[in-house]
mmCIF file of N, CA and C in Angstrom:
data_model
loop_
_atom_site.group_PDB
_atom_site.id
_atom_site.type_symbol
_atom_site.label_atom_id
_atom_site.label_comp_id
_atom_site.label_asym_id
_atom_site.label_seq_id
_atom_site.Cartn_x
_atom_site.Cartn_y
_atom_site.Cartn_z
ATOM 1 N N MET N 22 -19.752 25.695 -7.112
ATOM 2 C CA MET N 22 -19.676 24.462 -7.873
ATOM 3 C C MET N 22 -19.095 23.364 -6.982
ATOM 4 N N THR N 23 -19.756 22.233 -6.940
ATOM 5 C CA THR N 23 -19.298 21.099 -6.149
ATOM 6 C C THR N 23 -18.450 20.192 -7.023
ATOM 7 N N ARG N 24 -17.321 19.838 -6.482
ATOM 8 C CA ARG N 24 -16.410 18.992 -7.240
ATOM 9 C C ARG N 24 -16.410 17.588 -6.645
ATOM 10 N N LYS N 25 -16.632 16.583 -7.487
ATOM 11 C CA LYS N 25 -16.620 15.198 -7.027
ATOM 12 C C LYS N 25 -15.174 14.724 -6.912
ATOM 13 N N ARG N 26 -14.897 14.027 -5.833
ATOM 14 C CA ARG N 26 -13.560 13.475 -5.702
ATOM 15 C C ARG N 26 -13.509 12.110 -6.371
ATOM 16 N N LYS N 27 -12.308 11.709 -6.727
ATOM 17 C CA LYS N 27 -12.137 10.404 -7.354
ATOM 18 C C LYS N 27 -12.377 9.319 -6.307
ATOM 19 N N PRO N 28 -12.944 8.199 -6.728
ATOM 20 C CA PRO N 28 -13.134 7.108 -5.762
ATOM 21 C C PRO N 28 -11.773 6.555 -5.317
ATOM 22 N N TYR N 29 -11.740 6.014 -4.107
ATOM 23 C CA TYR N 29 -10.507 5.421 -3.600
ATOM 24 C C TYR N 29 -10.105 4.243 -4.460
ATOM 25 N N LYS N 30 -8.805 4.105 -4.645
ATOM 26 C CA LYS N 30 -8.283 2.954 -5.349
ATOM 27 C C LYS N 30 -8.104 1.837 -4.335
ATOM 28 N N THR N 31 -8.482 0.637 -4.696
ATOM 29 C CA THR N 31 -8.310 -0.485 -3.779
ATOM 30 C C THR N 31 -7.244 -1.424 -4.328
ATOM 31 N N TYR N 32 -6.516 -2.039 -3.434
ATOM 32 C CA TYR N 32 -5.445 -2.950 -3.802
ATOM 33 C C TYR N 32 -5.666 -4.274 -3.093
ATOM 34 N N THR N 33 -5.278 -5.353 -3.748
ATOM 35 C CA THR N 33 -5.441 -6.679 -3.152
ATOM 36 C C THR N 33 -4.419 -6.875 -2.039
ATOM 37 N N GLY N 34 -4.725 -7.809 -1.168
ATOM 38 C CA GLY N 34 -3.791 -8.151 -0.105
ATOM 39 C C GLY N 34 -2.469 -8.637 -0.672
ATOM 40 N N GLU N 35 -2.532 -9.366 -1.784
ATOM 41 C CA GLU N 35 -1.310 -9.866 -2.420
ATOM 42 C C GLU N 35 -0.441 -8.715 -2.920
ATOM 43 N N PHE N 36 -1.074 -7.699 -3.495
ATOM 44 C CA PHE N 36 -0.339 -6.530 -3.974
ATOM 45 C C PHE N 36 0.366 -5.843 -2.811
ATOM 46 N N LYS N 37 -0.354 -5.678 -1.715
ATOM 47 C CA LYS N 37 0.204 -5.003 -0.545
ATOM 48 C C LYS N 37 1.373 -5.784 0.036
ATOM 49 N N GLN N 38 1.218 -7.093 0.137
ATOM 50 C CA GLN N 38 2.288 -7.918 0.677
ATOM 51 C C GLN N 38 3.516 -7.899 -0.229
ATOM 52 N N GLU N 39 3.294 -7.932 -1.524
ATOM 53 C CA GLU N 39 4.417 -7.868 -2.469
ATOM 54 C C GLU N 39 5.114 -6.516 -2.391
ATOM 55 N N ALA N 40 4.359 -5.444 -2.245
ATOM 56 C CA ALA N 40 4.940 -4.109 -2.115
ATOM 57 C C ALA N 40 5.809 -4.020 -0.862
ATOM 58 N N ILE N 41 5.335 -4.593 0.228
ATOM 59 C CA ILE N 41 6.107 -4.593 1.474
ATOM 60 C C ILE N 41 7.358 -5.452 1.323
ATOM 61 N N ARG N 42 7.217 -6.589 0.659
ATOM 62 C CA ARG N 42 8.377 -7.452 0.430
ATOM 63 C C ARG N 42 9.437 -6.716 -0.381
ATOM 64 N N LEU N 43 9.009 -6.018 -1.426
ATOM 65 C CA LEU N 43 9.952 -5.240 -2.234
ATOM 66 C C LEU N 43 10.666 -4.193 -1.386
ATOM 67 N N MET N 44 9.913 -3.535 -0.519
ATOM 68 C CA MET N 44 10.494 -2.503 0.333
ATOM 69 C C MET N 44 11.512 -3.110 1.295
ATOM 70 N N ASP N 45 11.204 -4.284 1.843
ATOM 71 C CA ASP N 45 12.090 -4.919 2.808
ATOM 72 C C ASP N 45 13.346 -5.517 2.166
ATOM 73 N N GLU N 46 13.197 -6.092 0.982
ATOM 74 C CA GLU N 46 14.296 -6.845 0.377
ATOM 75 C C GLU N 46 15.107 -6.066 -0.643
ATOM 76 N N SER N 47 14.603 -4.940 -1.096
ATOM 77 C CA SER N 47 15.282 -4.175 -2.142
ATOM 78 C C SER N 47 16.249 -3.160 -1.544
ATOM 79 N N ASP N 48 17.249 -2.821 -2.322
ATOM 80 C CA ASP N 48 18.173 -1.756 -1.930
ATOM 81 C C ASP N 48 17.640 -0.388 -2.328
ATOM 82 N N LYS N 49 16.529 -0.382 -3.047
ATOM 83 C CA LYS N 49 15.945 0.879 -3.502
ATOM 84 C C LYS N 49 15.249 1.586 -2.350
ATOM 85 N N PRO N 50 15.220 2.901 -2.373
ATOM 86 C CA PRO N 50 14.462 3.629 -1.345
ATOM 87 C C PRO N 50 12.954 3.417 -1.536
ATOM 88 N N ALA N 51 12.231 3.544 -0.438
ATOM 89 C CA ALA N 51 10.782 3.341 -0.468
ATOM 90 C C ALA N 51 10.106 4.281 -1.459
ATOM 91 N N SER N 52 10.630 5.488 -1.584
ATOM 92 C CA SER N 52 10.017 6.450 -2.511
ATOM 93 C C SER N 52 10.108 5.968 -3.954
ATOM 94 N N GLU N 53 11.205 5.319 -4.316
ATOM 95 C CA GLU N 53 11.363 4.808 -5.680
ATOM 96 C C GLU N 53 10.438 3.617 -5.931
ATOM 97 N N ILE N 54 10.321 2.741 -4.951
ATOM 98 C CA ILE N 54 9.418 1.588 -5.076
ATOM 99 C C ILE N 54 7.981 2.070 -5.221
ATOM 100 N N ALA N 55 7.602 3.033 -4.394
ATOM 101 C CA ALA N 55 6.244 3.578 -4.454
ATOM 102 C C ALA N 55 5.970 4.198 -5.823
ATOM 103 N N LEU N 56 6.925 4.920 -6.352
ATOM 104 C CA LEU N 56 6.763 5.547 -7.663
ATOM 105 C C LEU N 56 6.558 4.494 -8.744
ATOM 106 N N GLU N 57 7.337 3.420 -8.684
ATOM 107 C CA GLU N 57 7.208 2.331 -9.668
ATOM 108 C C GLU N 57 5.852 1.635 -9.574
ATOM 109 N N LEU N 58 5.330 1.538 -8.345
ATOM 110 C CA LEU N 58 4.045 0.859 -8.143
ATOM 111 C C LEU N 58 2.843 1.785 -8.329
ATOM 112 N N GLY N 59 3.102 3.079 -8.414
ATOM 113 C CA GLY N 59 2.017 4.032 -8.605
ATOM 114 C C GLY N 59 1.245 4.332 -7.338
ATOM 115 N N ILE N 60 1.927 4.251 -6.200
ATOM 116 C CA ILE N 60 1.296 4.563 -4.923
ATOM 117 C C ILE N 60 2.134 5.597 -4.193
ATOM 118 N N ARG N 61 1.594 6.117 -3.078
ATOM 119 C CA ARG N 61 2.344 7.084 -2.286
ATOM 120 C C ARG N 61 3.302 6.348 -1.357
ATOM 121 N N ARG N 62 4.450 6.950 -1.102
ATOM 122 C CA ARG N 62 5.459 6.348 -0.229
ATOM 123 C C ARG N 62 4.871 6.071 1.149
ATOM 124 N N ASN N 63 4.104 7.016 1.661
ATOM 125 C CA ASN N 63 3.520 6.866 2.985
ATOM 126 C C ASN N 63 2.610 5.638 3.065
ATOM 127 N N GLN N 64 1.976 5.302 1.951
ATOM 128 C CA GLN N 64 1.084 4.139 1.939
ATOM 129 C C GLN N 64 1.857 2.859 2.208
ATOM 130 N N LEU N 65 3.065 2.753 1.689
ATOM 131 C CA LEU N 65 3.906 1.584 1.960
ATOM 132 C C LEU N 65 4.143 1.422 3.464
ATOM 133 N N TYR N 66 4.461 2.521 4.116
ATOM 134 C CA TYR N 66 4.731 2.475 5.545
ATOM 135 C C TYR N 66 3.480 2.123 6.346
ATOM 136 N N LYS N 67 2.330 2.609 5.910
ATOM 137 C CA LYS N 67 1.075 2.270 6.590
ATOM 138 C C LYS N 67 0.777 0.786 6.460
ATOM 139 N N TRP N 68 0.967 0.244 5.255
ATOM 140 C CA TRP N 68 0.738 -1.182 5.046
ATOM 141 C C TRP N 68 1.703 -2.011 5.878
ATOM 142 N N LYS N 69 2.957 -1.596 5.943
ATOM 143 C CA LYS N 69 3.961 -2.332 6.722
ATOM 144 C C LYS N 69 3.591 -2.319 8.204
ATOM 145 N N GLU N 70 3.196 -1.173 8.695
ATOM 146 C CA GLU N 70 2.792 -1.058 10.099
ATOM 147 C C GLU N 70 1.608 -1.971 10.393
ATOM 148 N N ARG N 71 0.664 -2.002 9.488
ATOM 149 C CA ARG N 71 -0.527 -2.839 9.670
ATOM 150 C C ARG N 71 -0.155 -4.325 9.652
ATOM 151 N N LEU N 72 0.747 -4.709 8.749
ATOM 152 C CA LEU N 72 1.193 -6.096 8.682
ATOM 153 C C LEU N 72 1.936 -6.482 9.959
ATOM 154 N N ASP N 73 2.775 -5.592 10.455
ATOM 155 C CA ASP N 73 3.525 -5.863 11.682
ATOM 156 C C ASP N 73 2.606 -6.004 12.893
ATOM 157 N N SER N 74 1.551 -5.212 12.940
ATOM 158 C CA SER N 74 0.674 -5.252 14.110
ATOM 159 C C SER N 74 -0.380 -6.356 14.044
ATOM 160 N N LYS N 75 -0.859 -6.677 12.839
ATOM 161 C CA LYS N 75 -1.954 -7.647 12.727
ATOM 162 C C LYS N 75 -1.547 -8.980 12.113
ATOM 163 N N GLY N 76 -0.348 -9.078 11.597
ATOM 164 C CA GLY N 76 0.132 -10.341 11.029
ATOM 165 C C GLY N 76 -0.690 -10.787 9.834
ATOM 166 N N GLU N 77 -1.019 -12.068 9.829
ATOM 167 C CA GLU N 77 -1.736 -12.672 8.697
ATOM 168 C C GLU N 77 -3.105 -12.048 8.447
ATOM 169 N N GLN N 78 -3.721 -11.483 9.460
ATOM 170 C CA GLN N 78 -5.058 -10.908 9.331
ATOM 171 C C GLN N 78 -5.050 -9.463 8.830
ATOM 172 N N ALA N 79 -3.885 -8.940 8.518
ATOM 173 C CA ALA N 79 -3.754 -7.520 8.159
ATOM 174 C C ALA N 79 -4.560 -7.131 6.934
ATOM 175 N N PHE N 80 -4.587 -7.988 5.928
ATOM 176 C CA PHE N 80 -5.200 -7.595 4.661
ATOM 177 C C PHE N 80 -6.349 -8.510 4.257
ATOM 178 N N THR N 81 -7.130 -8.935 5.219
ATOM 179 C CA THR N 81 -8.292 -9.759 4.900
ATOM 180 C C THR N 81 -9.554 -8.912 5.021
ATOM 181 N N GLY N 82 -10.527 -9.175 4.207
ATOM 182 C CA GLY N 82 -11.796 -8.438 4.241
ATOM 183 C C GLY N 82 -11.702 -7.081 3.591
ATOM 184 N N ASN N 83 -12.834 -6.446 3.378
ATOM 185 C CA ASN N 83 -12.941 -5.130 2.774
ATOM 186 C C ASN N 83 -12.126 -4.993 1.488
ATOM 187 N N LEU N 84 -12.185 -5.994 0.659
ATOM 188 C CA LEU N 84 -11.491 -5.978 -0.633
ATOM 189 C C LEU N 84 -9.991 -5.706 -0.492
ATOM 190 N N GLY N 85 -9.390 -6.181 0.561
ATOM 191 C CA GLY N 85 -7.960 -6.032 0.736
ATOM 192 C C GLY N 85 -7.533 -4.702 1.301
ATOM 193 N N ARG N 86 -8.469 -3.872 1.697
ATOM 194 C CA ARG N 86 -8.110 -2.555 2.236
ATOM 195 C C ARG N 86 -7.506 -2.648 3.593
#
């Protein structure tokens, strides 16, 4: 039996930037912020790394991916 996987969830660039801002400015651990936002903790770190390396162009195109 072949099992279909769920489609990837996409998030806007604004959502990603706000999530990173929360992580940077909050006293809460990243795991708690991720839980509140409904994403994986590791995803926050990936978005932050991408923002640090690409700056303003980090979340443009591909529906904010």
